PDB file of C-alpha atoms in Angstrom:
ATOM      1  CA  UNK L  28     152.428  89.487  67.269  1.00 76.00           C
ATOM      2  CA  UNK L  29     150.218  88.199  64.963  1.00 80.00           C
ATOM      3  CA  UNK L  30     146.086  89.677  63.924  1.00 75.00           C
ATOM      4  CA  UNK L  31     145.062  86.639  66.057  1.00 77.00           C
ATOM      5  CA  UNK L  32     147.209  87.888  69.038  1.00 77.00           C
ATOM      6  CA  UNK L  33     146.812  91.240  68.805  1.00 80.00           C
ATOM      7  CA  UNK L  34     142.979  91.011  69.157  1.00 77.00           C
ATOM      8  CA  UNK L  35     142.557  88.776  71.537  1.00 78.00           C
ATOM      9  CA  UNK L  36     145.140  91.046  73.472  1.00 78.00           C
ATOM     10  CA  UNK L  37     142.886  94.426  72.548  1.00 79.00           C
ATOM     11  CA  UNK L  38     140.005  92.192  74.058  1.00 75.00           C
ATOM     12  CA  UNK L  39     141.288  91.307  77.057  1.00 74.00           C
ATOM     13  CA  UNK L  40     142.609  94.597  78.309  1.00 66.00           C
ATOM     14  CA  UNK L  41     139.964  96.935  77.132  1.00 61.00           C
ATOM     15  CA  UNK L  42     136.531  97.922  78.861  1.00 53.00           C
ATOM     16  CA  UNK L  43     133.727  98.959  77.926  1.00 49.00           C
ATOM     17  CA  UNK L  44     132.515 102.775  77.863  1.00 48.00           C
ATOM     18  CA  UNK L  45     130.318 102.047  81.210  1.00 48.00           C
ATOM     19  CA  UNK L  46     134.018 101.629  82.650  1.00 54.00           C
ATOM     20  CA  UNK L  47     135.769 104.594  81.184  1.00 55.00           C
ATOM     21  CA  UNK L  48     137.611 106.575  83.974  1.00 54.00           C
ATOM     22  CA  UNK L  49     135.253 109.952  84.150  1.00 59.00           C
ATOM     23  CA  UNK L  50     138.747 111.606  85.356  1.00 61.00           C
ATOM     24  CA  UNK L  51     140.043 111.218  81.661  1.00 82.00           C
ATOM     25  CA  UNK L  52     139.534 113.041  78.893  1.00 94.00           C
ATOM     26  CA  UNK L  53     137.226 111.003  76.264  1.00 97.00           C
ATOM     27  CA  UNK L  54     139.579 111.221  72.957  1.00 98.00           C
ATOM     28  CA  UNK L  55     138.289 110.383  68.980  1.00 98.00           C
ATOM     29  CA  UNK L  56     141.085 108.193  67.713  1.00 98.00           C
ATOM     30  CA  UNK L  57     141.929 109.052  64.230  1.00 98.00           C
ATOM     31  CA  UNK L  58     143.237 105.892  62.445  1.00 98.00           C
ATOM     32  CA  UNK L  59     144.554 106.863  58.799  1.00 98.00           C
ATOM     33  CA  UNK L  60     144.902 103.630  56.570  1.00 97.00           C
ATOM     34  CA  UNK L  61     147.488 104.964  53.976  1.00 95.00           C
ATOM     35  CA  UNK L  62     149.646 102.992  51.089  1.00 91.00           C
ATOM     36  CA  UNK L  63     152.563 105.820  51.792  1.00 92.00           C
ATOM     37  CA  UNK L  64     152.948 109.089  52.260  1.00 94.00           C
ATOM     38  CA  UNK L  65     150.589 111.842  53.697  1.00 97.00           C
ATOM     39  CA  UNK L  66     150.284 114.154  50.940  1.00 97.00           C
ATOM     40  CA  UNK L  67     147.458 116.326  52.848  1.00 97.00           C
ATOM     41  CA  UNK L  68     149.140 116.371  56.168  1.00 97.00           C
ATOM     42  CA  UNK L  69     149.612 120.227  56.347  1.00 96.00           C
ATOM     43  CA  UNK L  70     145.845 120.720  56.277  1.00 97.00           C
ATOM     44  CA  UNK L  71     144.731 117.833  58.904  1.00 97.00           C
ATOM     45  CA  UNK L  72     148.040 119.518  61.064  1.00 96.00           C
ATOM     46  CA  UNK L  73     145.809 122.676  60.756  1.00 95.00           C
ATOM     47  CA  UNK L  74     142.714 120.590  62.114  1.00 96.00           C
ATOM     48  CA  UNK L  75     144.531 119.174  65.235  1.00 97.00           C
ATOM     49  CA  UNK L  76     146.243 122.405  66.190  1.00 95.00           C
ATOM     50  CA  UNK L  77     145.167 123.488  69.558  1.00 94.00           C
ATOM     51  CA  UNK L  78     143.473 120.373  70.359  1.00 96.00           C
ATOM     52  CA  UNK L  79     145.758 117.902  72.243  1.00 96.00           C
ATOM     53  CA  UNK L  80     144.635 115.853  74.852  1.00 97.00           C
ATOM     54  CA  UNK L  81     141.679 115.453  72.618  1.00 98.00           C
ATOM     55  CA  UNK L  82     142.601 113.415  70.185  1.00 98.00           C
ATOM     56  CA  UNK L  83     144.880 110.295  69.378  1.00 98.00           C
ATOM     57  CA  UNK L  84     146.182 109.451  66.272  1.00 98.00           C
ATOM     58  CA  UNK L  85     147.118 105.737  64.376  1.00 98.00           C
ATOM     59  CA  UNK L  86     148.999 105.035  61.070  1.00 97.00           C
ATOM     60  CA  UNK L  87     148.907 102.047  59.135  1.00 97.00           C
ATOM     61  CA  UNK L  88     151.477 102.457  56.083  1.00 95.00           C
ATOM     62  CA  UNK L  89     152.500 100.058  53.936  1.00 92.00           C
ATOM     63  CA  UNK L  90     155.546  98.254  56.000  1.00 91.00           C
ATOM     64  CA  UNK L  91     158.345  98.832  53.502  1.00 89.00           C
ATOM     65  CA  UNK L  92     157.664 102.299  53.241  1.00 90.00           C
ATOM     66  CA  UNK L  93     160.577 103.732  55.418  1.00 86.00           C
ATOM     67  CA  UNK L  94     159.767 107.919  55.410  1.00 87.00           C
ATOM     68  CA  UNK L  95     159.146 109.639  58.939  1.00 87.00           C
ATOM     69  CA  UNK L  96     157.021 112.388  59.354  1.00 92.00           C
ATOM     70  CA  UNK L  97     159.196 115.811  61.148  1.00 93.00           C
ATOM     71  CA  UNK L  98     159.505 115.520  64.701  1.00 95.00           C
ATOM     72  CA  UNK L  99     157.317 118.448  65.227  1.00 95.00           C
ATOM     73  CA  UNK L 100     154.312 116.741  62.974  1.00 97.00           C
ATOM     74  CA  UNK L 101     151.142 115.513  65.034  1.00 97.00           C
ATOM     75  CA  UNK L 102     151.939 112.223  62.616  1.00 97.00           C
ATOM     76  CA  UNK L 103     155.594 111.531  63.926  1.00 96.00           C
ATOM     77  CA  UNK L 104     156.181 108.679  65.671  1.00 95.00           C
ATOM     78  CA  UNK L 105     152.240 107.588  65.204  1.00 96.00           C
ATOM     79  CA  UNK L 106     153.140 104.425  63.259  1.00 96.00           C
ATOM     80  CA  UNK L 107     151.463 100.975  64.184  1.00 95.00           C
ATOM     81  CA  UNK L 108     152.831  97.675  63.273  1.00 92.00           C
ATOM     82  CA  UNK L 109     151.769  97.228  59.703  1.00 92.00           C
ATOM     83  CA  UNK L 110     151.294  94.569  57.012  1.00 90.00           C
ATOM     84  CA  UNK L 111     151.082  94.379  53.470  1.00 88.00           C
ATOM     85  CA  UNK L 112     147.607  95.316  52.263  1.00 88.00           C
ATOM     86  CA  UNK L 113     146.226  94.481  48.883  1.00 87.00           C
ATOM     87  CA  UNK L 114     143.378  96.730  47.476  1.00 80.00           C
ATOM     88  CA  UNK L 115     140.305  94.460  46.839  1.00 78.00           C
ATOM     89  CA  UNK L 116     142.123  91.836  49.517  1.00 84.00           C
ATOM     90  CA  UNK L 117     140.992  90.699  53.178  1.00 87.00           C
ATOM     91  CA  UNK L 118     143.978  92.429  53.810  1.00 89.00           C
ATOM     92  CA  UNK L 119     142.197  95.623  53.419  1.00 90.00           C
ATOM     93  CA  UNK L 120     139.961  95.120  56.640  1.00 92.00           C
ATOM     94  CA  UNK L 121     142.578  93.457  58.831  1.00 93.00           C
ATOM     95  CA  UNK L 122     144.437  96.795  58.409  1.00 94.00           C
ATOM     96  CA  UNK L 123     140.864  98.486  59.546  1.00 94.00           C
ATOM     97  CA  UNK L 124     141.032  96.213  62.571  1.00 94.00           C
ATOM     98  CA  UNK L 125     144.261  95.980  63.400  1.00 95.00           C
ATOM     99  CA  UNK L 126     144.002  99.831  63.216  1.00 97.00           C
ATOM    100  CA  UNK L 127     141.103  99.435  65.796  1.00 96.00           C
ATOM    101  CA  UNK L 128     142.973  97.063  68.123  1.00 95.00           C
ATOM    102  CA  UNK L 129     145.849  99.183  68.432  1.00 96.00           C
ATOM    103  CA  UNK L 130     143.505 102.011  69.140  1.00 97.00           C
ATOM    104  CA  UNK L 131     141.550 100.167  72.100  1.00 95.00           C
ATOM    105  CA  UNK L 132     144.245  99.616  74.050  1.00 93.00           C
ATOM    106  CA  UNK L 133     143.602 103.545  75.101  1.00 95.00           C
ATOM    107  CA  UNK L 134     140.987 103.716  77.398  1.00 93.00           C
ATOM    108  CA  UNK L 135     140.812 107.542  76.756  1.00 95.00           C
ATOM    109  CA  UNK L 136     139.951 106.459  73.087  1.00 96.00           C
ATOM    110  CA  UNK L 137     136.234 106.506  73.074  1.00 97.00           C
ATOM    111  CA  UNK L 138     134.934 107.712  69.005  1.00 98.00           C
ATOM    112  CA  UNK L 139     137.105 105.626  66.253  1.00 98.00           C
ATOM    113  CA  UNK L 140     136.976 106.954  62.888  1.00 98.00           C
ATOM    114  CA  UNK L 141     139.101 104.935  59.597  1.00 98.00           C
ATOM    115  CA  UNK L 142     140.576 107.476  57.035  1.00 98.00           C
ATOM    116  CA  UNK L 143     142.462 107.307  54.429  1.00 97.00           C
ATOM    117  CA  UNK L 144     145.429 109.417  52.908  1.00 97.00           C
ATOM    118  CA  UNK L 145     142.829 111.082  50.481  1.00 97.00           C
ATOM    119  CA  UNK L 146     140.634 111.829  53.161  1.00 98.00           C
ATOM    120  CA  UNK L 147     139.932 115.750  54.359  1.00 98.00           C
ATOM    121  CA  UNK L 148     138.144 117.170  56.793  1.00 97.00           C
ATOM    122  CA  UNK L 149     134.722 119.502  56.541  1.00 97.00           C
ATOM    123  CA  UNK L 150     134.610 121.362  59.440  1.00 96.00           C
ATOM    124  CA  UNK L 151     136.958 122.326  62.431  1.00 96.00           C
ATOM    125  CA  UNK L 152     138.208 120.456  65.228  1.00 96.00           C
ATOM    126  CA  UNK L 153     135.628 120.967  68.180  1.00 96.00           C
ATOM    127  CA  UNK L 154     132.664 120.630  65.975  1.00 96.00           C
ATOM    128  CA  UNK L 155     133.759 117.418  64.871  1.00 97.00           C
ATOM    129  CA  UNK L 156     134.580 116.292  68.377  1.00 98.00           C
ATOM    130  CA  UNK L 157     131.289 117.746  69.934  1.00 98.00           C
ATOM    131  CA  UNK L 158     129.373 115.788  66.851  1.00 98.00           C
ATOM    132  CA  UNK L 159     130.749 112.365  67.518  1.00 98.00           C
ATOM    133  CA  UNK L 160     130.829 112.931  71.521  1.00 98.00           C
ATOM    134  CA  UNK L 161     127.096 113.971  71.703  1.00 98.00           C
ATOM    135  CA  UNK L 162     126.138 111.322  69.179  1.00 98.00           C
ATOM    136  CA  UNK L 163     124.555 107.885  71.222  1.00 97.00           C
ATOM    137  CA  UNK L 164     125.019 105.597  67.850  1.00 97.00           C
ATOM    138  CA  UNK L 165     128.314 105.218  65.591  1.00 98.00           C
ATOM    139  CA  UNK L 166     127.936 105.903  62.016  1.00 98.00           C
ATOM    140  CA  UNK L 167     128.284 102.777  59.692  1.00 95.00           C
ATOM    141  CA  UNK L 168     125.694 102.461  56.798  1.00 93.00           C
ATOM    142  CA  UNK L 169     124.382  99.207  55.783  1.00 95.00           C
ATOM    143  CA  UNK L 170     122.493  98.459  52.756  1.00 95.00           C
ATOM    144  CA  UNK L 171     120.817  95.528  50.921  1.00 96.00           C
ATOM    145  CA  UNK L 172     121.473  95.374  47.178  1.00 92.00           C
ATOM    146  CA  UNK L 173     120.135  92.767  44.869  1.00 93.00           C
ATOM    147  CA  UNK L 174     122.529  93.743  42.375  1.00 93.00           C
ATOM    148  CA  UNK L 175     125.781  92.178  41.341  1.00 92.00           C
ATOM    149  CA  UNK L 176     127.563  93.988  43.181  1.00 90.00           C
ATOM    150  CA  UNK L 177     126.327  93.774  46.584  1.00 93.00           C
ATOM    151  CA  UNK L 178     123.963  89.944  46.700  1.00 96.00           C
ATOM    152  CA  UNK L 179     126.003  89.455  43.320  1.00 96.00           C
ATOM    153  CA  UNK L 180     129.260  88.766  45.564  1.00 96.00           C
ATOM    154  CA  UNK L 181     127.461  86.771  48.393  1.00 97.00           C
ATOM    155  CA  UNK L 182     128.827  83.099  48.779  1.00 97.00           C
ATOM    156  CA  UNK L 183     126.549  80.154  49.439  1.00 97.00           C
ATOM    157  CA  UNK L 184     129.078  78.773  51.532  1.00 97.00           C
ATOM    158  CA  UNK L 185     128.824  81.554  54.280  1.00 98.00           C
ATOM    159  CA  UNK L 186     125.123  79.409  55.099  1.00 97.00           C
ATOM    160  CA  UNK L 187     124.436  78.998  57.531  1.00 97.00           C
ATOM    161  CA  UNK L 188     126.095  81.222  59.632  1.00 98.00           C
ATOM    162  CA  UNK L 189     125.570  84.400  57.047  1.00 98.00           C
ATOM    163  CA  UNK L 190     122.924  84.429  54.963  1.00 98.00           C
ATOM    164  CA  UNK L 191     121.565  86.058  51.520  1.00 97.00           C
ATOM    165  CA  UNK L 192     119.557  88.135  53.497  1.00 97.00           C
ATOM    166  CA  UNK L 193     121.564  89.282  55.850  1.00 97.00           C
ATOM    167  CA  UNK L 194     124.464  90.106  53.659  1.00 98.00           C
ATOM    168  CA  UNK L 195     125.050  93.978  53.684  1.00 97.00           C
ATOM    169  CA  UNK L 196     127.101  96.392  51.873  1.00 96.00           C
ATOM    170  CA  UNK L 197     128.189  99.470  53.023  1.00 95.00           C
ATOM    171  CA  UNK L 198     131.389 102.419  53.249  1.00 93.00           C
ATOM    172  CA  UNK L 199     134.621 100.843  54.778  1.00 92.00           C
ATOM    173  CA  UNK L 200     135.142 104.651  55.887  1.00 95.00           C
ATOM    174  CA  UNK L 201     133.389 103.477  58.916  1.00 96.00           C
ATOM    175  CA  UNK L 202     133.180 105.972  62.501  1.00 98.00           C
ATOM    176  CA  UNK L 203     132.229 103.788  65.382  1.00 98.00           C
ATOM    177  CA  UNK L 204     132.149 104.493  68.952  1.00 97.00           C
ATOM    178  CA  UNK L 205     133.692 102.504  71.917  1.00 95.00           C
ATOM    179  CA  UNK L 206     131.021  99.841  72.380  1.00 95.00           C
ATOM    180  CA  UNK L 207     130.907  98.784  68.754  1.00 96.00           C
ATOM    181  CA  UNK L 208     134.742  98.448  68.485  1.00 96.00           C
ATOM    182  CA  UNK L 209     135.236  96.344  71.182  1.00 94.00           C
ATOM    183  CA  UNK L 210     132.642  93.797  69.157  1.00 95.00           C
ATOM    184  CA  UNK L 211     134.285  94.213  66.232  1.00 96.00           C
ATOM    185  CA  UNK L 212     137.763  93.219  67.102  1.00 94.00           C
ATOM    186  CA  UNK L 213     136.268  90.790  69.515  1.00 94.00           C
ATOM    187  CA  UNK L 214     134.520  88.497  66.409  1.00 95.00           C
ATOM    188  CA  UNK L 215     135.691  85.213  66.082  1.00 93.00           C
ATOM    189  CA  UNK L 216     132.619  83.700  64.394  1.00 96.00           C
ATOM    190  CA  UNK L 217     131.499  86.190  61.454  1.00 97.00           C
ATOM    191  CA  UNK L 218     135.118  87.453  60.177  1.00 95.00           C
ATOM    192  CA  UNK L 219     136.763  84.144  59.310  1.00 95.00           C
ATOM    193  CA  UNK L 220     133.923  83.409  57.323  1.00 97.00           C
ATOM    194  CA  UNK L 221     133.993  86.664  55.319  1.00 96.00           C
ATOM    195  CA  UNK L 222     137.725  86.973  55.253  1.00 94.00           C
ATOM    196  CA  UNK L 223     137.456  83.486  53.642  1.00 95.00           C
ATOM    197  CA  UNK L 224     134.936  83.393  51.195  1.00 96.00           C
ATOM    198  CA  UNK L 225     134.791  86.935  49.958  1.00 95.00           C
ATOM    199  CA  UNK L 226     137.504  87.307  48.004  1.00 89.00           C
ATOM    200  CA  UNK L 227     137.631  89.723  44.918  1.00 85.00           C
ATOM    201  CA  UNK L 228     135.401  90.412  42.864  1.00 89.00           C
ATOM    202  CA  UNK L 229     134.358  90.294  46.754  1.00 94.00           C
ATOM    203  CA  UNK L 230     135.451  93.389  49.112  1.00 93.00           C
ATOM    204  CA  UNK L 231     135.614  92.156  52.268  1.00 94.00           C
ATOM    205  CA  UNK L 232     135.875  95.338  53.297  1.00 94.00           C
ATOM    206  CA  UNK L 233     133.120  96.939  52.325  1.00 95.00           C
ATOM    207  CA  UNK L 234     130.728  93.540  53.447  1.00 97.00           C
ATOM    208  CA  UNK L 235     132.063  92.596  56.627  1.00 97.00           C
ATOM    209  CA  UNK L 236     131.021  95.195  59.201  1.00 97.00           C
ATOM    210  CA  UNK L 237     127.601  96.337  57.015  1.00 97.00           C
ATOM    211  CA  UNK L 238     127.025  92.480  57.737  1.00 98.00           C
ATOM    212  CA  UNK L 239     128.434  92.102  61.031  1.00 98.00           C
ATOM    213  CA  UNK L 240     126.454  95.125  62.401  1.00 97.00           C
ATOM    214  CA  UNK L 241     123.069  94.085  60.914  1.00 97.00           C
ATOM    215  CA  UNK L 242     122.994  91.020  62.443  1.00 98.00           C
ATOM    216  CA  UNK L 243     124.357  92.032  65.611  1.00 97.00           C
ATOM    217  CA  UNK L 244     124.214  94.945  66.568  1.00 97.00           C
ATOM    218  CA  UNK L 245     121.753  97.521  64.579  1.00 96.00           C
ATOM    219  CA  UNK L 246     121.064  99.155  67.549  1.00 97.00           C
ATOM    220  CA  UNK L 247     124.185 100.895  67.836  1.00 97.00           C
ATOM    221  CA  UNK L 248     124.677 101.821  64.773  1.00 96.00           C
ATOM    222  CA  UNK L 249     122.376 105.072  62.920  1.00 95.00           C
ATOM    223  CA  UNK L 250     123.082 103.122  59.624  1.00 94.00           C
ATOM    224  CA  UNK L 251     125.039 106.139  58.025  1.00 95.00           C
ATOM    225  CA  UNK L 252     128.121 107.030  56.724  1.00 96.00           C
ATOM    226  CA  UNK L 253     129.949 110.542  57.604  1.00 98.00           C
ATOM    227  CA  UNK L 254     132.648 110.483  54.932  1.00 98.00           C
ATOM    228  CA  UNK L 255     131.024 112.310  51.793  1.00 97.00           C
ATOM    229  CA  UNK L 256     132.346 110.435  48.042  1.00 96.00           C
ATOM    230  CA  UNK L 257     131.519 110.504  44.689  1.00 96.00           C
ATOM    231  CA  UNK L 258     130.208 107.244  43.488  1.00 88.00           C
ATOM    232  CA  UNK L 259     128.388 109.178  40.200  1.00 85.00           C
ATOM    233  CA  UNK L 260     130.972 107.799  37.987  1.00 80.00           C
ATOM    234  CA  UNK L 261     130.573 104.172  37.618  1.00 76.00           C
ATOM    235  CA  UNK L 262     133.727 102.246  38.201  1.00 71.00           C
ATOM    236  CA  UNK L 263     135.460 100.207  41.107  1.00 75.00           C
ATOM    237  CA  UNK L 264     137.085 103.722  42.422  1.00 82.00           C
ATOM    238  CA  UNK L 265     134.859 106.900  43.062  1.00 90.00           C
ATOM    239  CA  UNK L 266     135.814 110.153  41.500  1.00 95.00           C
ATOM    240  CA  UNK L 267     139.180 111.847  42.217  1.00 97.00           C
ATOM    241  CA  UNK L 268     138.955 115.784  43.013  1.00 97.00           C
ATOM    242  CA  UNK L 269     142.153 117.855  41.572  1.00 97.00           C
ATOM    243  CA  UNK L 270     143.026 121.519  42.238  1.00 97.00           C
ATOM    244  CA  UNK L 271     140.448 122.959  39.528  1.00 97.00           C
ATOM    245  CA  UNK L 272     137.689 121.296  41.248  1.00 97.00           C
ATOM    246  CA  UNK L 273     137.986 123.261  44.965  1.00 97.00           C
ATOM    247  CA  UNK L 274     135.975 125.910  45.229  1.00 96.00           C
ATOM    248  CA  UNK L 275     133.866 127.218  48.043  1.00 95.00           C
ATOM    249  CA  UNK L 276     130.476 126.561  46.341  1.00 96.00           C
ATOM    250  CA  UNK L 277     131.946 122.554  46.115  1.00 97.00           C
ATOM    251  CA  UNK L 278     132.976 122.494  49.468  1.00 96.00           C
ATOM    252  CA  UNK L 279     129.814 123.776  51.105  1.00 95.00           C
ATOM    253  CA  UNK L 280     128.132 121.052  49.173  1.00 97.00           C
ATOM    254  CA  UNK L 281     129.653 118.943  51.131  1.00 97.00           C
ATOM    255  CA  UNK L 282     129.277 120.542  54.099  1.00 96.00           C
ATOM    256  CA  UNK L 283     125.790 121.467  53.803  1.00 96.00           C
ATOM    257  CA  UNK L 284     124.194 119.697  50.603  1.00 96.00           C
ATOM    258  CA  UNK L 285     122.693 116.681  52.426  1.00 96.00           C
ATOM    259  CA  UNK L 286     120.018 116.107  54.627  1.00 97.00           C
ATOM    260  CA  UNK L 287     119.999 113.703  57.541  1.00 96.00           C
ATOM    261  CA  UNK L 288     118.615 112.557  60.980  1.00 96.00           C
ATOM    262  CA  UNK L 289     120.534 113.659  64.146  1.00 97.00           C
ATOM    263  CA  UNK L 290     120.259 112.283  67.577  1.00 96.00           C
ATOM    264  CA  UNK L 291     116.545 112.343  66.153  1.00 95.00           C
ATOM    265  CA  UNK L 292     116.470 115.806  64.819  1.00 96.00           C
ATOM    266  CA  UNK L 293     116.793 116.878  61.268  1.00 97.00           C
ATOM    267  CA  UNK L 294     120.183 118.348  59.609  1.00 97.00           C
ATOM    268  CA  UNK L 295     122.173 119.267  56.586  1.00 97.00           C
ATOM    269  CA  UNK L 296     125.139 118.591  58.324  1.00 97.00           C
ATOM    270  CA  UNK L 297     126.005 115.027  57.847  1.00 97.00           C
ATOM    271  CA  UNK L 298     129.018 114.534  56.656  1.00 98.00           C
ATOM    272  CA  UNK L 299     132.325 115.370  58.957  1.00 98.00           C
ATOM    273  CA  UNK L 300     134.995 114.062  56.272  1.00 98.00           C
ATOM    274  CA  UNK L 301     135.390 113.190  52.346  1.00 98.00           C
ATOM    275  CA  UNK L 302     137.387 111.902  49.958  1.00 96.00           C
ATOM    276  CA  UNK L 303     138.680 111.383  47.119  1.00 96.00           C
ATOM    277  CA  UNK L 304     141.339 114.376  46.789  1.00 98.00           C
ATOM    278  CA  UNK L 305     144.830 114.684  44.845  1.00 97.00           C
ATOM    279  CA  UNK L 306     147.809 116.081  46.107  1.00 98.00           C
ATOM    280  CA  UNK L 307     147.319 118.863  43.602  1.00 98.00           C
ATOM    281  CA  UNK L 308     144.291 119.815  45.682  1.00 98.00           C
ATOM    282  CA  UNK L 309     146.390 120.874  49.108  1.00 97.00           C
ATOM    283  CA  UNK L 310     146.976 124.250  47.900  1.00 96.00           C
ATOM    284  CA  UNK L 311     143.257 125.469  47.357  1.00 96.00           C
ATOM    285  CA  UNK L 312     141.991 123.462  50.394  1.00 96.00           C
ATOM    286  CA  UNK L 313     144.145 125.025  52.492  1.00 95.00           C
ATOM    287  CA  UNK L 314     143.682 128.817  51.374  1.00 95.00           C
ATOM    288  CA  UNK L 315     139.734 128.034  51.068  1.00 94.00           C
ATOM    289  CA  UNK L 316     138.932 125.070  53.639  1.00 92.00           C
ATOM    290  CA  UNK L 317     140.808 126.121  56.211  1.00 87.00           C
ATOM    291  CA  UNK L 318     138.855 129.353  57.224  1.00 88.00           C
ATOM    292  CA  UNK L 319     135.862 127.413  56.886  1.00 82.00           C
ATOM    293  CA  UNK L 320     136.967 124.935  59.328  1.00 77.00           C
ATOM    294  CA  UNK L 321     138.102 127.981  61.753  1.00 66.00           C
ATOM    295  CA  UNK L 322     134.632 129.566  61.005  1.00 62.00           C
ATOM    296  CA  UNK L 323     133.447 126.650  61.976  1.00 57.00           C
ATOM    297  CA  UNK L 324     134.550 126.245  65.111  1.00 61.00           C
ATOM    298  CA  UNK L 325     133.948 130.177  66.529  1.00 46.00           C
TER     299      UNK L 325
END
């Protein structure tokens, strides 16, 4: 089945949340975009202990890569039909969508979030679920940049169905809820015109839903990301955090060190996940994040 196929198939079979069955259990589906193996898996198996029914998860690995997770993993057997994806490539958000698609097709499914294998997260199960559940927006931030790196990568050729000024840029790490998925996948008009003209030194990736949204659909979005990174280091990649840097005073930085707006109500909790971590960071995360996360959830 090919992108094309797939979401026209996703749009033709799913409903919108005014149609989920109230019988059901509303799930988060946790889509995990990752070149290869799961190096952090023992501390998100940790996060989903206790919790199914609640949750669904979706893997997009690179389609030669031939491992399997044990059959007793929350991972096994959670494999989607994958392509080849190219950092800095289109490629990059049709995995996002196709991820999405896939995803859709459970009407139980009703908060989406996009992960990556570097990805952990800041606080326990439930009050991650209760967050996204209780929240009436999804959280995808959108920002206009003059610079050459945002306006800088804007093609003349998207006119006139995109514009300068209504070109966007924003975290690919996106967390959307049911409504906002459906338009995403369903977009036939925008996409093709990103996916063809933004083209490295253009991310499509991190343009095409910033974009897409703005235009769109700003009201369903609260314009902000929930996966906490490190952009301080200038570069294409932001910072990398090892075993040496995990501590507890680091972690509740992230937990806590922000300030945001809440279903219209101030908070320093605004981030639920982060990235970027190393393998070599598993060990501390797990003997210092995980009773966090359990405290957390008490």
């Amino acid at each position: 089945m090919t992108d094309q196929e797939l979401f026209l198939k996703a749009s033709s079979m799913v409903s919108g949340t005014q149609d989920f069955t109230q019988q059901a259990v509303p799930k988060v589906a946790f889509m995990f975009l990752a070149r290869g193996p799961l190096p952090l898996a023992p501390l998100w198996e940790k996060f989903f202990k206790d919790h199914d029914g609640f949750y669904s998860i979706y893997l997009h690995q690179h389609p030669c890569y031939s491992e399997t997770m044990p059959e007793d993993s929350v991972f096994y057997g959670r494999n989607i039909p994958s392509e080849l994806v190219v950092w800095g490539a289109p490629s990059l958000m049709d995995a996002g969508k196709r991820l999405l698609a896939n995803a859709l097709m459970d009407l139980s499914n009703q908060r989406f979030v996009l992960l990556s294998e570097s990805c952990i997260p800041l606080f326990g199960f439930r009050t991650i679920y209760d967050y996204l559940m209780n929240s009436s927006t999804s959280f995808s931030d959108s920002f206009d940049d003059p610079g050459y790196d945002a306006r800088g990568r804007y093609c003349p050729k998207m006119r006139p169905i995109i514009d300068i000024t209504d070109w966007r840029k924003g975290s690919q790490w996106f967390e959307v809820h049911r409504e906002l998925a459906i338009h995403i996948v369903s977009d036939t008009k925008y996409y093709p015109i990103v996916q063809h003209y933004c083209t490295s030194p253009c991310f499509a990736e991190e343009h095409y839903i910033p974009t897409f949204v703005h235009m769109m659909y700003p009201q369903l979005s609260s314009n902000s990301s929930i996966t906490w990174v490190d952009w301080s280091r200038r570069g294409p990649h932001p910072r990398t955090f090892g075993s040496n840097d995990i501590t507890e005073a680091f972690l509740n930085h992230m937990r806590f060190g922000s300030t945001c707006v809440y279903e219209g109500n101030i908070t320093n909790m605004c981030f639920l996940f982060a990235r970027k971590f190393h393998p070599s960071a598993l060990k501390p995360l797990l003997l210092l994040l995980s009773p966090l996360m359990l405290g957390a959830d008490t």
